[in-house]
XYZ file of C-alpha atoms in Angstrom:
154
model
C 38.987 129.613 142.493
C 37.088 129.302 146.028
C 33.444 128.679 146.546
C 32.658 132.413 146.766
C 33.719 132.970 142.892
C 32.808 129.730 141.716
C 29.161 130.040 141.682
C 29.161 133.948 140.167
C 31.728 132.900 137.634
C 29.314 130.038 136.383
C 26.084 131.977 136.450
C 27.679 134.865 134.647
C 28.690 132.199 132.215
C 25.239 131.225 131.932
C 23.827 134.672 131.509
C 26.570 135.437 128.722
C 25.394 132.128 126.929
C 21.605 133.151 127.221
C 22.401 136.526 125.663
C 24.288 134.823 122.643
C 21.562 132.294 122.202
C 18.906 135.178 122.059
C 21.062 137.156 119.500
C 21.234 134.018 117.255
C 17.609 133.531 117.660
C 16.848 136.814 116.834
C 18.950 136.503 113.742
C 17.147 133.358 112.746
C 13.748 135.210 113.021
C 14.981 137.706 110.691
C 16.011 135.062 108.242
C 12.503 133.466 108.770
C 14.190 130.423 109.861
C 11.201 130.225 112.559
C 11.808 126.557 113.754
C 15.303 127.247 114.410
C 14.430 130.636 116.045
C 12.058 128.766 118.440
C 14.713 126.374 119.425
C 17.447 128.926 119.891
C 15.170 131.112 122.063
C 13.997 128.084 124.384
C 17.781 127.173 124.712
C 18.431 131.025 125.650
C 15.661 130.765 128.276
C 16.881 127.603 129.679
C 20.362 129.103 130.188
C 18.468 132.219 131.849
C 16.755 129.569 134.137
C 20.214 127.972 135.025
C 21.582 131.250 135.868
C 18.662 132.130 137.914
C 18.936 128.942 140.096
C 22.818 129.065 140.370
C 22.241 132.809 141.519
C 19.428 131.991 143.875
C 21.179 129.139 145.350
C 24.018 130.944 145.945
C 22.393 133.764 147.673
C 20.403 131.564 149.807
C 23.155 129.009 150.705
C 26.441 130.739 150.244
C 25.938 134.493 150.458
C 26.726 137.287 148.414
C 29.614 139.513 147.831
C 30.087 143.195 149.382
C 31.529 145.850 147.272
C 35.180 145.850 147.884
C 36.107 148.992 145.943
C 36.976 152.454 147.090
C 34.499 154.099 149.201
C 34.361 157.009 146.772
C 33.015 154.761 143.962
C 30.462 152.776 146.207
C 27.750 155.074 145.267
C 28.294 155.013 141.753
C 28.364 151.060 141.899
C 25.381 150.811 144.008
C 23.335 153.217 141.517
C 24.710 150.907 138.669
C 23.790 147.811 140.498
C 20.239 148.971 141.212
C 19.920 149.769 137.497
C 21.024 146.221 136.725
C 18.667 144.667 138.980
C 15.787 146.519 137.918
C 16.579 145.905 134.257
C 17.012 142.233 135.141
C 13.732 141.997 136.611
C 12.082 143.586 133.747
C 13.772 141.472 131.235
C 12.700 138.535 132.961
C 8.809 139.377 133.246
C 8.995 140.562 129.414
C 10.830 137.109 128.305
C 8.158 135.067 130.153
C 5.335 137.394 128.545
C 7.274 137.235 124.913
C 7.760 133.409 125.248
C 4.078 132.983 126.305
C 2.772 135.131 123.311
C 5.179 132.942 120.901
C 3.744 129.627 122.242
C 0.134 131.066 121.972
C 1.140 132.090 118.422
C 0.316 135.606 119.038
C 2.892 136.459 116.481
C 2.135 140.188 115.964
C 2.603 140.899 119.676
C 5.300 138.393 120.133
C 7.133 140.154 117.390
C 6.762 143.716 118.671
C 7.680 142.690 122.269
C 10.377 140.442 121.467
C 12.456 143.257 119.837
C 12.146 145.152 122.937
C 12.855 142.141 125.191
C 15.987 141.264 123.308
C 17.521 144.728 123.746
C 16.745 144.680 127.190
C 18.063 141.233 127.839
C 21.511 141.905 125.926
C 21.703 145.397 128.234
C 21.229 142.957 131.341
C 23.705 140.475 130.215
C 26.180 143.257 129.788
C 25.441 145.110 132.977
C 25.432 141.594 134.888
C 29.201 140.987 132.993
C 30.210 144.565 134.523
C 28.795 143.915 137.981
C 30.945 140.580 138.035
C 34.089 142.228 136.993
C 33.763 144.716 139.291
C 32.908 142.546 142.230
C 35.366 139.522 141.487
C 37.987 140.870 139.216
C 38.517 144.727 139.789
C 37.616 144.936 143.407
C 37.171 141.730 145.374
C 34.895 142.181 148.162
C 33.954 140.589 151.433
C 31.387 138.034 151.459
C 27.893 138.238 153.338
C 25.980 135.643 155.235
C 23.674 133.309 153.396
C 19.908 134.512 153.591
C 19.115 131.201 155.558
C 21.718 131.969 158.242
C 20.249 135.429 158.401
C 16.681 134.351 158.563
C 17.200 131.254 161.066
C 20.401 132.859 162.867
C 22.171 129.507 162.251
């Protein structure tokens, strides 16, 4: 495994771990094991933050991966990717909001938004794994330049 696939593999691992922890946390909330729920959701948030740090670092320092599949599938891939990116952004904003509501003990709002946030997060994780599979397993592509190289022409 080279540098171009190591970071995406690790970051994808953390997003899957985050989704699993959120699922366990949701189950704990349903069982009214609220202290365990809180710990599990914080752990899920930390895993998501680790994902984001790895993903952002890779984008800035190493670069991303271009679509390597057939040109006929590229439009479908890019629509899917945009869907994933928008969903991930919404999930992050909702996640921060849901956590904040929980910490502020606004539990009615936290509970309502948490259900929606969790579902969006699960879909985001699944689509993120699908993007990883398409880019690194099914259709390995070329690599782009790091953002720093592009910005500063290094």
